[in-house]
Short mmCIF file of C-alpha atoms (C1' of nucleotides) in Angstrom, two decimals:
data_model
loop_
_atom_site.label_atom_id
_atom_site.label_comp_id
_atom_site.label_asym_id
_atom_site.label_seq_id
_atom_site.Cartn_x
_atom_site.Cartn_y
_atom_site.Cartn_z
CA MET Q 21 0.00 0.00 0.00
CA THR Q 22 2.21 2.73 1.21
CA ILE Q 23 5.79 2.89 0.07
CA LEU Q 24 7.33 4.29 3.18
CA THR Q 25 9.09 1.63 5.19
CA GLU Q 26 10.31 3.38 8.30
CA GLN Q 27 10.99 0.66 10.81
CA PRO Q 28 11.31 1.41 14.50
CA VAL Q 29 14.50 -0.13 15.82
CA THR Q 30 14.90 1.39 19.24
CA SER Q 31 12.34 1.86 21.98
CA SER Q 32 12.56 5.57 21.43
CA ASP Q 33 11.55 5.08 17.82
CA LYS Q 34 8.52 3.03 18.75
CA THR Q 35 7.37 5.62 21.25
CA PHE Q 36 7.89 8.38 18.72
CA PHE Q 37 5.80 6.57 16.11
CA LYS Q 38 3.02 5.83 18.58
CA LEU Q 39 2.93 9.37 19.87
CA ARG Q 40 2.93 10.75 16.35
CA GLN Q 41 0.10 8.48 15.34
CA ASP Q 42 -1.93 9.44 18.40
CA ILE Q 43 -1.45 13.10 17.62
CA VAL Q 44 -2.17 12.83 13.91
CA GLU Q 45 -5.28 10.75 14.45
CA GLY Q 46 -6.53 12.95 17.27
CA SER Q 47 -6.27 10.53 20.19
CA ILE Q 48 -4.27 13.32 21.74
CA ALA Q 49 -6.24 16.46 21.09
CA SER Q 50 -4.92 19.32 19.07
CA GLY Q 51 -3.71 22.02 21.43
CA ALA Q 52 -3.33 19.62 24.36
CA LYS Q 53 -0.45 19.90 26.78
CA LEU Q 54 2.11 17.12 26.66
CA SER Q 55 3.24 16.35 30.18
CA GLU Q 56 6.44 14.35 30.15
CA THR Q 57 5.75 12.53 33.41
CA GLU Q 58 2.19 11.75 32.40
CA LEU Q 59 3.20 10.39 29.01
CA SER Q 60 6.03 8.37 30.50
CA THR Q 61 3.56 6.42 32.62
CA LYS Q 62 1.02 6.19 29.80
CA TYR Q 63 3.50 4.72 27.33
CA ALA Q 64 5.46 2.82 29.99
CA VAL Q 65 8.86 4.24 29.16
CA SER Q 66 11.25 6.58 30.89
CA ARG Q 67 10.98 10.33 30.67
CA ALA Q 68 14.13 10.48 28.58
CA ILE Q 69 12.40 8.51 25.86
CA ILE Q 70 9.41 10.82 25.95
CA ARG Q 71 11.63 13.87 25.79
CA GLU Q 72 13.40 12.54 22.74
CA ALA Q 73 10.09 11.74 21.08
CA ILE Q 74 8.78 15.23 21.80
CA ASN Q 75 11.91 16.75 20.34
CA ARG Q 76 11.38 14.79 17.17
CA LEU Q 77 7.74 15.77 17.05
CA GLU Q 78 8.82 19.37 17.25
CA SER Q 79 10.96 18.87 14.18
CA CYS Q 80 7.86 17.61 12.36
CA HIS Q 81 5.98 20.76 13.33
CA LEU Q 82 3.50 18.63 15.25
CA VAL Q 83 4.21 20.10 18.68
CA GLU Q 84 5.50 23.41 19.95
CA ARG Q 85 7.76 23.60 22.93
CA LYS Q 86 8.79 26.37 25.26
CA ALA Q 87 11.83 26.06 27.50
CA ASN Q 88 11.07 25.32 31.14
CA VAL Q 89 7.38 25.29 30.39
CA GLY Q 90 6.57 22.31 28.21
CA ALA Q 91 5.19 21.20 24.91
CA ARG Q 92 1.74 21.46 23.36
CA VAL Q 93 0.25 19.79 20.33
CA VAL Q 94 -0.10 22.34 17.54
CA SER Q 95 -3.55 23.76 17.06
CA LEU Q 96 -5.12 23.52 13.64
CA THR Q 97 -6.10 26.84 12.16
CA ALA Q 98 -7.19 28.09 8.77
CA GLU Q 99 -4.05 30.22 8.47
CA GLY Q 100 -1.87 27.30 9.44
CA LEU Q 101 -3.45 25.20 6.74
CA VAL Q 102 -2.90 27.85 4.11
CA GLU Q 103 0.74 28.26 5.13
CA LEU Q 104 1.26 24.53 5.05
CA TYR Q 105 -0.15 24.23 1.57
CA GLN Q 106 1.94 27.12 0.34
CA VAL Q 107 5.04 25.22 1.36
CA ARG Q 108 3.67 22.07 -0.23
CA GLU Q 109 3.01 23.96 -3.43
CA ALA Q 110 6.61 25.13 -3.59
CA LEU Q 111 8.23 21.86 -2.61
CA GLU Q 112 6.02 19.41 -4.44
CA GLY Q 113 6.10 21.61 -7.51
CA MET Q 114 9.85 21.30 -7.46
CA ALA Q 115 9.51 17.59 -6.77
CA ALA Q 116 7.38 17.13 -9.88
CA ARG Q 117 9.90 19.09 -11.92
CA LEU Q 118 12.75 16.92 -10.70
CA ALA Q 119 10.71 13.74 -11.05
CA ALA Q 120 10.24 14.55 -14.72
CA GLN Q 121 14.00 14.66 -15.04
CA ASN Q 122 15.01 11.86 -12.74
CA MET Q 123 12.39 9.13 -12.58
CA THR Q 124 13.23 5.93 -14.42
CA GLU Q 125 10.93 4.54 -17.06
CA GLU Q 126 10.06 1.72 -14.67
CA GLU Q 127 9.01 4.14 -11.98
CA ILE Q 128 6.87 6.03 -14.44
CA ALA Q 129 5.26 2.79 -15.53
CA GLY Q 130 4.56 2.12 -11.87
CA LEU Q 131 2.89 5.50 -11.56
CA ASN Q 132 0.65 4.68 -14.49
CA ALA Q 133 -0.24 1.35 -12.96
CA LEU Q 134 -1.13 3.13 -9.75
CA LEU Q 135 -3.41 5.48 -11.67
CA SER Q 136 -5.15 2.56 -13.35
CA SER Q 137 -5.88 0.88 -10.04
CA HIS Q 138 -7.16 4.19 -8.71
CA PHE Q 139 -9.47 4.43 -11.67
CA GLN Q 140 -11.10 1.16 -10.65
CA GLU Q 141 -11.55 2.45 -7.12
CA VAL Q 142 -12.99 5.74 -8.27
CA LYS Q 143 -15.65 3.83 -10.16
CA GLY Q 144 -16.24 1.73 -7.05
CA GLY Q 145 -16.45 4.85 -4.94
CA GLU Q 146 -14.19 3.68 -2.14
CA SER Q 147 -13.21 6.94 -0.56
CA TYR Q 148 -10.81 5.47 1.97
CA TYR Q 149 -8.58 3.90 -0.60
CA GLN Q 150 -8.84 7.09 -2.56
CA GLU Q 151 -7.29 8.94 0.31
CA ALA Q 152 -4.52 6.38 0.68
CA GLY Q 153 -4.04 6.39 -3.06
CA ASP Q 154 -3.62 10.13 -3.19
CA VAL Q 155 -1.04 9.91 -0.45
CA ASP Q 156 0.73 7.14 -2.30
CA PHE Q 157 0.72 9.15 -5.52
CA HIS Q 158 2.32 12.17 -3.94
CA TYR Q 159 4.83 10.00 -2.12
CA ARG Q 160 6.01 8.42 -5.33
CA ILE Q 161 6.57 11.71 -7.04
CA VAL Q 162 8.45 13.13 -4.09
CA LEU Q 163 10.63 10.03 -3.96
CA GLY Q 164 11.02 10.23 -7.72
CA SER Q 165 12.64 13.62 -7.37
CA LYS Q 166 15.66 11.77 -5.94
CA ASN Q 167 16.37 14.87 -3.87
CA LYS Q 168 17.31 13.87 -0.33
CA HIS Q 169 16.39 17.16 1.30
CA LEU Q 170 13.09 17.41 -0.49
CA ILE Q 171 12.19 13.89 0.53
CA SER Q 172 13.20 14.45 4.12
CA VAL Q 173 11.41 17.74 4.62
CA LEU Q 174 8.20 16.52 3.04
CA ILE Q 175 7.94 12.90 4.07
CA ASN Q 176 9.57 13.01 7.49
CA GLY Q 177 8.28 16.47 8.20
CA LEU Q 178 5.27 18.14 6.70
CA TYR Q 179 3.25 15.17 5.48
CA HIS Q 180 2.31 14.11 8.96
CA LEU Q 181 0.90 17.55 9.62
CA VAL Q 182 -0.97 17.34 6.33
CA ARG Q 183 -2.40 14.01 7.40
CA MET Q 184 -3.37 15.53 10.74
CA TYR Q 185 -5.39 18.24 9.02
CA ARG Q 186 -6.99 15.71 6.72
CA VAL Q 187 -7.92 13.25 9.42
CA GLN Q 188 -9.16 15.71 11.97
CA LEU Q 189 -11.10 17.86 9.55
CA GLY Q 190 -12.54 14.79 7.86
CA MET Q 191 -11.31 15.19 4.34
CA ALA Q 192 -12.86 12.73 1.97
CA GLY Q 193 -14.12 14.80 -0.74
CA PRO Q 194 -16.24 15.33 -3.77
CA ARG Q 195 -12.96 16.33 -5.29
CA VAL Q 196 -11.86 12.78 -5.94
CA THR Q 197 -12.64 12.46 -9.62
CA THR Q 198 -11.29 15.92 -10.36
CA ALA Q 199 -8.12 15.16 -8.48
CA PHE Q 200 -7.79 11.93 -10.39
CA ASP Q 201 -7.77 13.78 -13.71
CA GLU Q 202 -5.16 16.17 -12.37
CA HIS Q 203 -3.00 13.22 -11.37
CA ARG Q 204 -3.27 11.86 -14.90
CA HIS Q 205 -2.09 15.10 -16.44
CA ILE Q 206 0.84 15.33 -14.04
CA VAL Q 207 1.96 11.81 -14.86
CA ARG Q 208 1.67 12.53 -18.57
CA ALA Q 209 3.90 15.57 -18.21
CA ILE Q 210 6.43 13.50 -16.28
CA ALA Q 211 6.33 10.75 -18.88
CA ASN Q 212 6.99 13.37 -21.56
CA ARG Q 213 9.92 14.64 -19.48
CA ASP Q 214 8.28 18.06 -19.51
CA ALA Q 215 9.66 19.32 -16.20
CA GLU Q 216 8.27 22.81 -16.57
CA LEU Q 217 4.74 21.60 -17.17
CA ALA Q 218 4.92 18.95 -14.46
CA GLU Q 219 5.82 21.59 -11.91
CA MET Q 220 3.06 23.91 -13.00
CA LEU Q 221 0.41 21.20 -12.96
CA MET Q 222 1.48 19.98 -9.54
CA ARG Q 223 1.34 23.49 -8.14
CA ARG Q 224 -2.12 24.03 -9.52
CA HIS Q 225 -3.22 20.66 -8.22
CA ILE Q 226 -2.14 21.56 -4.71
CA LEU Q 227 -3.59 25.03 -4.95
CA TYR Q 228 -6.97 23.62 -5.97
CA SER Q 229 -6.92 21.12 -3.20
CA ARG Q 230 -6.03 23.85 -0.74
CA ASN Q 231 -8.96 25.97 -1.83
CA ASN Q 232 -11.22 22.97 -1.59
CA ILE Q 233 -10.18 22.21 1.95
CA ALA Q 234 -10.24 25.84 3.04
CA ALA Q 235 -13.81 26.13 1.78
CA LYS Q 236 -14.82 23.15 3.86
CA LEU Q 237 -13.05 24.53 6.87
CA ASN Q 238 -14.88 27.83 6.59
CA LYS Q 239 -18.22 26.12 6.14
CA ALA Q 240 -17.63 23.89 9.16
CA GLY Q 241 -16.05 26.13 11.78
CA GLY Q 242 -17.15 29.58 10.68
CA LYS Q 243 -16.43 31.45 13.85
CA MET R 29 23.76 42.89 11.78
CA THR R 30 21.78 39.76 11.53
CA ILE R 31 18.11 39.80 12.31
CA LEU R 32 17.82 36.42 13.87
CA THR R 33 17.69 36.65 17.64
CA GLU R 34 17.72 33.08 18.83
CA GLN R 35 18.80 33.23 22.44
CA PRO R 36 20.02 30.15 24.25
CA VAL R 37 18.09 29.76 27.46
CA THR R 38 19.01 26.30 28.63
CA SER R 39 22.38 24.61 28.79
CA SER R 40 21.25 22.26 26.07
CA ASP R 41 20.58 25.24 23.81
CA LYS R 42 24.04 26.65 24.37
CA THR R 43 25.68 23.33 23.61
CA PHE R 44 23.58 22.94 20.50
CA PHE R 45 24.57 26.39 19.23
CA LYS R 46 28.24 25.79 19.93
CA LEU R 47 28.23 22.41 18.29
CA ARG R 48 26.40 23.78 15.29
CA GLN R 49 28.86 26.61 14.96
CA ASP R 50 31.82 24.25 15.22
CA ILE R 51 30.36 22.06 12.51
CA VAL R 52 29.39 24.90 10.19
CA GLU R 53 32.75 26.59 10.52
CA GLY R 54 34.68 23.36 10.15
CA SER R 55 36.21 23.09 13.62
CA ILE R 56 34.62 19.67 13.54
CA ALA R 57 35.46 18.25 10.16
CA SER R 58 32.87 17.32 7.62
CA GLY R 59 32.35 13.57 7.76
CA ALA R 60 33.76 13.23 11.27
CA LYS R 61 32.27 10.86 13.79
CA LEU R 62 30.51 12.45 16.73
CA SER R 63 31.28 10.44 19.84
CA GLU R 64 28.84 11.28 22.60
CA THR R 65 31.23 10.56 25.44
CA GLU R 66 34.03 12.46 23.79
CA LEU R 67 31.89 15.51 23.13
CA SER R 68 30.46 15.43 26.63
CA THR R 69 33.94 15.86 28.11
CA LYS R 70 34.94 18.39 25.46
CA TYR R 71 31.95 20.63 26.08
CA ALA R 72 31.79 19.85 29.80
CA VAL R 73 28.18 18.74 29.88
CA SER R 74 26.42 15.46 30.42
CA ARG R 75 25.84 12.98 27.63
CA ALA R 76 22.12 13.66 27.71
CA ILE R 77 22.80 17.23 26.64
CA ILE R 78 25.01 16.07 23.81
CA ARG R 79 22.42 13.58 22.66
CA GLU R 80 19.76 16.26 22.53
CA ALA R 81 22.07 18.54 20.60
CA ILE R 82 22.88 15.82 18.10
CA ASN R 83 19.20 15.13 17.61
CA ARG R 84 18.61 18.75 16.82
CA LEU R 85 21.56 18.82 14.47
CA GLU R 86 20.02 15.91 12.64
CA SER R 87 16.86 17.94 12.13
CA CYS R 88 19.02 20.65 10.53
CA HIS R 89 20.50 18.08 8.14
CA LEU R 90 23.93 18.79 9.59
CA VAL R 91 24.56 15.30 10.94
CA GLU R 92 23.35 11.83 10.04
CA ARG R 93 22.67 9.27 12.70
CA LYS R 94 22.26 5.53 12.66
CA ALA R 95 20.68 3.68 15.55
CA ASN R 96 23.10 1.88 17.83
CA VAL R 97 26.00 3.12 15.75
CA GLY R 98 26.31 6.85 16.14
CA ALA R 99 26.26 10.14 14.31
CA ARG R 100 28.55 11.63 11.68
CA VAL R 101 28.82 15.14 10.36
CA VAL R 102 27.41 15.27 6.85
CA SER R 103 29.94 15.23 4.06
CA LEU R 104 29.83 18.00 1.52
CA THR R 105 29.41 16.83 -2.04
CA ALA R 106 28.62 18.42 -5.37
CA GLU R 107 25.33 16.52 -5.59
CA GLY R 108 24.39 17.53 -2.07
CA LEU R 109 24.98 21.15 -2.94
CA VAL R 110 22.81 20.95 -6.03
CA GLU R 111 20.02 19.28 -4.09
CA LEU R 112 20.23 21.88 -1.38
CA TYR R 113 19.97 24.72 -3.85
CA GLN R 114 17.05 23.09 -5.62
CA VAL R 115 15.15 23.18 -2.35
CA ARG R 116 16.24 26.75 -1.77
CA GLU R 117 15.04 27.69 -5.21
CA ALA R 118 11.60 26.29 -4.49
CA LEU R 119 11.24 27.66 -0.98
CA GLU R 120 12.82 31.04 -1.40
CA GLY R 121 10.99 31.55 -4.64
CA MET R 122 7.77 31.02 -2.74
CA ALA R 123 9.08 33.26 0.02
CA ALA R 124 9.65 36.09 -2.43
CA ARG R 125 6.17 35.60 -3.85
CA LEU R 126 4.63 35.78 -0.39
CA ALA R 127 6.85 38.66 0.65
CA ALA R 128 5.50 40.66 -2.26
CA GLN R 129 2.04 40.08 -0.85
CA ASN R 130 2.71 40.34 2.85
CA MET R 131 5.60 42.67 3.62
CA THR R 132 4.68 46.02 5.09
CA GLU R 133 5.79 49.25 3.45
CA GLU R 134 8.13 49.80 6.38
CA GLU R 135 9.77 46.44 5.86
CA ILE R 136 10.20 47.17 2.17
CA ALA R 137 11.74 50.51 3.03
CA GLY R 138 14.10 48.64 5.33
CA LEU R 139 15.06 46.35 2.47
CA ASN R 140 15.88 49.33 0.30
CA ALA R 141 17.97 50.83 3.07
CA LEU R 142 19.83 47.56 3.34
CA LEU R 143 20.52 47.62 -0.39
CA SER R 144 21.88 51.15 -0.16
CA SER R 145 24.29 50.25 2.59
CA HIS R 146 25.36 47.24 0.57
CA PHE R 147 26.03 49.50 -2.36
CA GLN R 148 28.54 51.42 -0.26
CA GLU R 149 30.26 48.22 0.72
CA VAL R 150 30.36 46.95 -2.81
CA LYS R 151 32.22 50.10 -3.78
CA GLY R 152 34.52 49.61 -0.80
CA GLY R 153 35.05 45.98 -1.80
CA GLU R 154 34.55 44.50 1.63
CA SER R 155 33.75 40.95 0.76
CA TYR R 156 33.08 39.80 4.31
CA TYR R 157 30.27 42.22 4.91
CA GLN R 158 28.99 41.35 1.49
CA GLU R 159 28.56 37.79 2.59
CA ALA R 160 26.79 38.84 5.77
CA GLY R 161 24.71 41.29 3.78
CA ASP R 162 23.58 38.63 1.36
CA VAL R 163 22.57 36.43 4.25
CA ASP R 164 20.72 39.32 5.83
CA PHE R 165 18.93 40.07 2.58
CA HIS R 166 17.65 36.55 2.17
CA TYR R 167 16.67 36.38 5.83
CA ARG R 168 14.52 39.46 5.54
CA ILE R 169 12.64 38.17 2.55
CA VAL R 170 12.02 34.82 4.15
CA LEU R 171 10.77 36.52 7.29
CA GLY R 172 8.72 38.85 5.12
CA SER R 173 6.80 35.90 3.76
CA LYS R 174 5.16 35.68 7.20
CA ASN R 175 4.87 31.94 6.63
CA LYS R 176 5.78 30.09 9.79
CA HIS R 177 6.71 26.81 8.12
CA LEU R 178 8.76 28.45 5.42
CA ILE R 179 10.67 30.44 8.01
CA SER R 180 11.28 27.44 10.19
CA VAL R 181 12.44 25.09 7.46
CA LEU R 182 14.79 27.63 5.94
CA ILE R 183 16.16 29.56 8.88
CA ASN R 184 16.23 26.86 11.54
CA GLY R 185 17.01 24.16 9.04
CA LEU R 186 18.66 24.56 5.68
CA TYR R 187 20.44 27.87 6.08
CA HIS R 188 23.03 26.47 8.41
CA LEU R 189 23.90 23.84 5.86
CA VAL R 190 24.11 26.56 3.22
CA ARG R 191 26.48 28.48 5.45
CA MET R 192 28.51 25.32 5.97
CA TYR R 193 29.01 24.93 2.23
CA ARG R 194 29.86 28.60 1.87
CA VAL R 195 32.35 28.71 4.71
CA GLN R 196 34.11 25.46 4.00
CA LEU R 197 34.34 25.95 0.26
CA GLY R 198 35.43 29.55 0.74
CA MET R 199 32.73 31.45 -1.05
CA ALA R 200 33.58 35.08 -1.53
CA GLY R 201 33.04 35.60 -5.10
CA PRO R 202 33.42 37.65 -8.17
CA ARG R 203 29.68 37.41 -8.28
CA VAL R 204 29.11 40.16 -5.75
CA THR R 205 28.18 43.04 -8.03
CA THR R 206 26.03 40.81 -10.20
CA ALA R 207 24.23 39.48 -7.17
CA PHE R 208 23.72 43.00 -5.95
CA ASP R 209 21.85 43.92 -9.13
CA GLU R 210 19.72 40.83 -8.81
CA HIS R 211 18.83 41.84 -5.28
CA ARG R 212 17.76 45.23 -6.54
CA HIS R 213 15.42 43.76 -9.09
CA ILE R 214 13.88 41.43 -6.56
CA VAL R 215 13.20 44.26 -4.16
CA ARG R 216 11.69 46.32 -6.94
CA ALA R 217 9.30 43.51 -7.79
CA ILE R 218 8.34 43.19 -4.15
CA ALA R 219 7.81 46.93 -3.85
CA ASN R 220 5.56 46.76 -6.89
CA ARG R 221 3.67 43.90 -5.27
CA ASP R 222 4.43 41.78 -8.31
CA ALA R 223 4.45 38.39 -6.63
CA GLU R 224 4.85 36.41 -9.82
CA LEU R 225 7.90 38.34 -10.91
CA ALA R 226 9.44 38.36 -7.46
CA GLU R 227 9.29 34.58 -7.33
CA MET R 228 10.78 34.20 -10.79
CA LEU R 229 13.63 36.60 -10.10
CA MET R 230 14.43 34.96 -6.80
CA ARG R 231 14.51 31.55 -8.39
CA ARG R 232 16.82 32.73 -11.12
CA HIS R 233 19.00 34.47 -8.55
CA ILE R 234 19.46 31.25 -6.61
CA LEU R 235 19.95 29.22 -9.76
CA TYR R 236 22.72 31.54 -10.91
CA SER R 237 24.39 31.45 -7.56
CA ARG R 238 24.18 27.66 -7.57
CA ASN R 239 25.87 27.45 -10.94
CA ASN R 240 28.52 29.85 -9.77
CA ILE R 241 29.32 27.81 -6.70
CA ALA R 242 29.19 24.50 -8.55
CA ALA R 243 31.69 25.82 -11.07
CA LYS R 244 34.07 26.72 -8.27
CA LEU R 245 33.59 23.36 -6.66
CA ASN R 246 34.45 21.55 -9.89
CA LYS R 247 37.49 23.72 -10.45
CA ALA R 248 38.74 23.16 -6.90
CA GLY R 249 38.12 19.54 -6.12
CA GLY R 250 37.98 18.00 -9.58
CA LYS R 251 38.63 14.44 -8.57
"C1'" DC L 21 -11.76 43.88 47.60
"C1'" DC L 22 -7.54 43.91 45.05
"C1'" DA L 23 -2.66 43.60 44.73
"C1'" DT L 24 1.71 41.97 46.11
"C1'" DA L 25 4.88 38.80 48.18
"C1'" DC L 26 5.91 34.56 49.69
"C1'" DA L 27 5.64 29.50 49.94
"C1'" DA L 28 4.40 25.02 48.27
"C1'" DA L 29 3.72 22.09 44.38
"C1'" DA L 30 4.34 20.49 39.91
"C1'" DG L 31 7.04 20.09 35.96
"C1'" DT L 32 11.11 20.55 33.21
"C1'" DG L 33 16.37 20.45 32.90
"C1'" DT L 34 20.45 17.89 34.04
"C1'" DC L 35 23.16 14.25 35.63
"C1'" DG L 36 25.59 9.71 36.55
"C1'" DA L 37 24.97 4.77 36.35
"C1'" DC L 38 23.38 0.53 34.30
"C1'" DA L 39 21.82 -2.31 30.17
"C1'" DA L 40 22.00 -3.52 25.38
"C1'" DT L 41 24.18 -3.35 21.08
"C1'" DA L 42 27.94 -2.99 17.74
"C1'" DT L 43 32.88 -2.93 16.79
"C1'" DA L 44 37.60 -4.63 17.08
"C1'" DG L 45 40.86 -7.92 18.20
"C1'" DC L 46 42.21 -12.57 18.90
"C1'" DC L 47 42.41 -17.35 18.55
"C1'" DA L 48 41.35 -21.60 16.43
"C1'" DT L 49 40.62 -24.10 12.34
"C1'" DA L 50 40.49 -25.30 7.45
"C1'" DT X 13 47.32 -17.64 4.89
"C1'" DA X 14 42.56 -16.76 5.01
"C1'" DT X 15 38.27 -17.32 7.37
"C1'" DG X 16 35.07 -18.10 10.90
"C1'" DG X 17 33.54 -17.55 15.43
"C1'" DC X 18 34.34 -15.93 20.08
"C1'" DT X 19 35.61 -12.64 23.55
"C1'" DA X 20 36.63 -8.06 25.17
"C1'" DT X 21 36.01 -3.39 24.59
"C1'" DA X 22 33.87 0.70 23.44
"C1'" DT X 23 29.73 3.18 22.32
"C1'" DT X 24 24.94 3.96 22.29
"C1'" DG X 25 20.26 3.25 24.56
"C1'" DT X 26 17.61 3.56 28.79
"C1'" DC X 27 16.62 4.58 33.38
"C1'" DG X 28 15.77 6.77 38.05
"C1'" DA X 29 17.13 10.57 40.99
"C1'" DC X 30 18.33 15.29 41.93
"C1'" DA X 31 18.41 20.49 40.77
"C1'" DC X 32 16.28 24.24 39.05
"C1'" DT X 33 12.42 26.97 37.10
"C1'" DT X 34 7.68 28.05 36.55
"C1'" DT X 35 3.24 28.03 38.25
"C1'" DT X 36 -0.29 27.90 41.63
"C1'" DG X 37 -2.27 28.84 45.90
"C1'" DT X 38 -2.26 31.42 50.09
"C1'" DA X 39 -1.79 34.82 53.24
"C1'" DT X 40 -0.82 39.49 54.33
"C1'" DG X 41 -1.02 44.37 53.74
"C1'" DG X 42 -2.92 48.29 51.45
#
DNA sequence: CCATACAAAAGTGTCGACAATATAGCCATA
DNA sequence: TATGGCTATATTGTCGACACTTTTGTATGG
C-alpha cells in the first residue's frame, strides 16, 4: 500500500511513532499539553524517551515547545493550513519538476499502474482507498525527485501535519474524480519529461486542493 | 547585523549552538564521527545534553545518525549542494512571492535601506560584509513571507547547511556586483507587489548562484 | 476587595549509572 | 594464509534521581 518503510529499531523510535500516530489521528487532542511525566507512565517508558520523542515531534511541526514550560500539540487553524499548503506547493512543484527529469521509465510505468488501479476504485467509490491512493501518488513523485532534502522535509516532516489536518477535519471529498484527472495530467507531463509543465500542474493541483479544503473549513467552523 | 535573535536559554541550547557553529565553521570536520562521550567531556556537559544537541543537528540536516551506531557530520558533495539549492530555489521563490504580498511598506523601506548600505560596501570591496549582507537580505525576505513553516524550514534548518558549504568551500566571489543587481530587481518587484515576478527573479538568482558555486567546486576539487 | 509577596507544588532540565548493542581484536581451524 | 567464530572493549540506549524553574495557591497588607 504505502511505500514508506520506516521501521522502529529502538524503543525511542517506537514511542515516537506511537505518539505521532496518536497526535495525527486525534487521540491526543490538538492544542493539548504534553506532560512528560504523564506520558512516560502512559506509554510505559522513561521520561528520557518521551523527551526525545517530543523533540522529534517538534521537528515535524506537530508540537510546539517552550523552554522550562513544556510542549503542546499544535492547534489547527485556517491560516496554518494555508501556510502549510503554500510550502507544499513550492516543494512538491519542485519535486514534480525533478521527477520529470530523474524518474526511471520503470518508476513512471509504476505510476501509471497506480493510476489505473485508482481508476477502478474511483468507479467503485471507495473513498478510503482514494485517500490512501492520493497519499501514495504524492509520495512516489516526491521520492522520484531523488532529492534527499526534499524527501526528508516533506515525508519526514510536513506530510504528517498534512495528514493531521486531513484526518481531523474529515477530508474525503467530492474532489476525488477531479483530483484523479489532475493526477493523470501530471503523470503525462512526467512521462513526456516536460519538467516545466509537471511543476506547473502539480502546483495548480495543490492550490486547488487547498482551496477545496479551506472552503470546507470555513463552512464547518465559521467562527 | 543579523536579524535572527535566537537566544540560548538552557544549557542544552548553548551546547547545540556551539556544536552547530563548530560544525558549520569546520572546527569539527565534515564527515567526522561524533562520539557522545568524547563531546560530553569536550563541552563539559552530560551525555544527555550532547544527545539532545545531536538530535537537533540531525533535524538541521547537519549530521546523520544511525541507531546503535552513532552520528557523523554530513559530508559535503557536489550533488548535495545541487540538491540543497534546488530546495532553496523552491522555498525562497515562494518566500519572495509571499513577501511581495505580505511585507509592510516599512519592511520594504528597510530592504531598500539595506541595499543602499550594501552599495557602499560593494564600492569599498569588503567581501566579508557582502557575505553577511547577502545572508541578511535573504533572511529578511524569508521573514517577510510571514509563513511560519517556510521560516522554520529555511532559517532553523537549511540555512546552516548553506552556510557550511559557503564557509568550507570559501565562497567570496566575483559574483558580488552581479548578485547586488539581482537583489535590486527582486526588491523592486516586491515593492511593486508583483508576486509572480518576485518569485521568478528569486529563483533565477538562486539558480545563478548555484551554478557559480558549482563551477568553483568543480574547479577546486575536480577528482 | 484587590494587589503583592511569599511558599508550596508540579514540571522541566540535568546528571551519573546501568543495560543492550555494535565494533575490534584474537584465537582456532580449514 | 585466510576465514570463521568468540571474547573483550567501546559506544549507544535507557533509566531513576536530583536540581532548578515556573506556576499555583495562600496569606498578608494596602
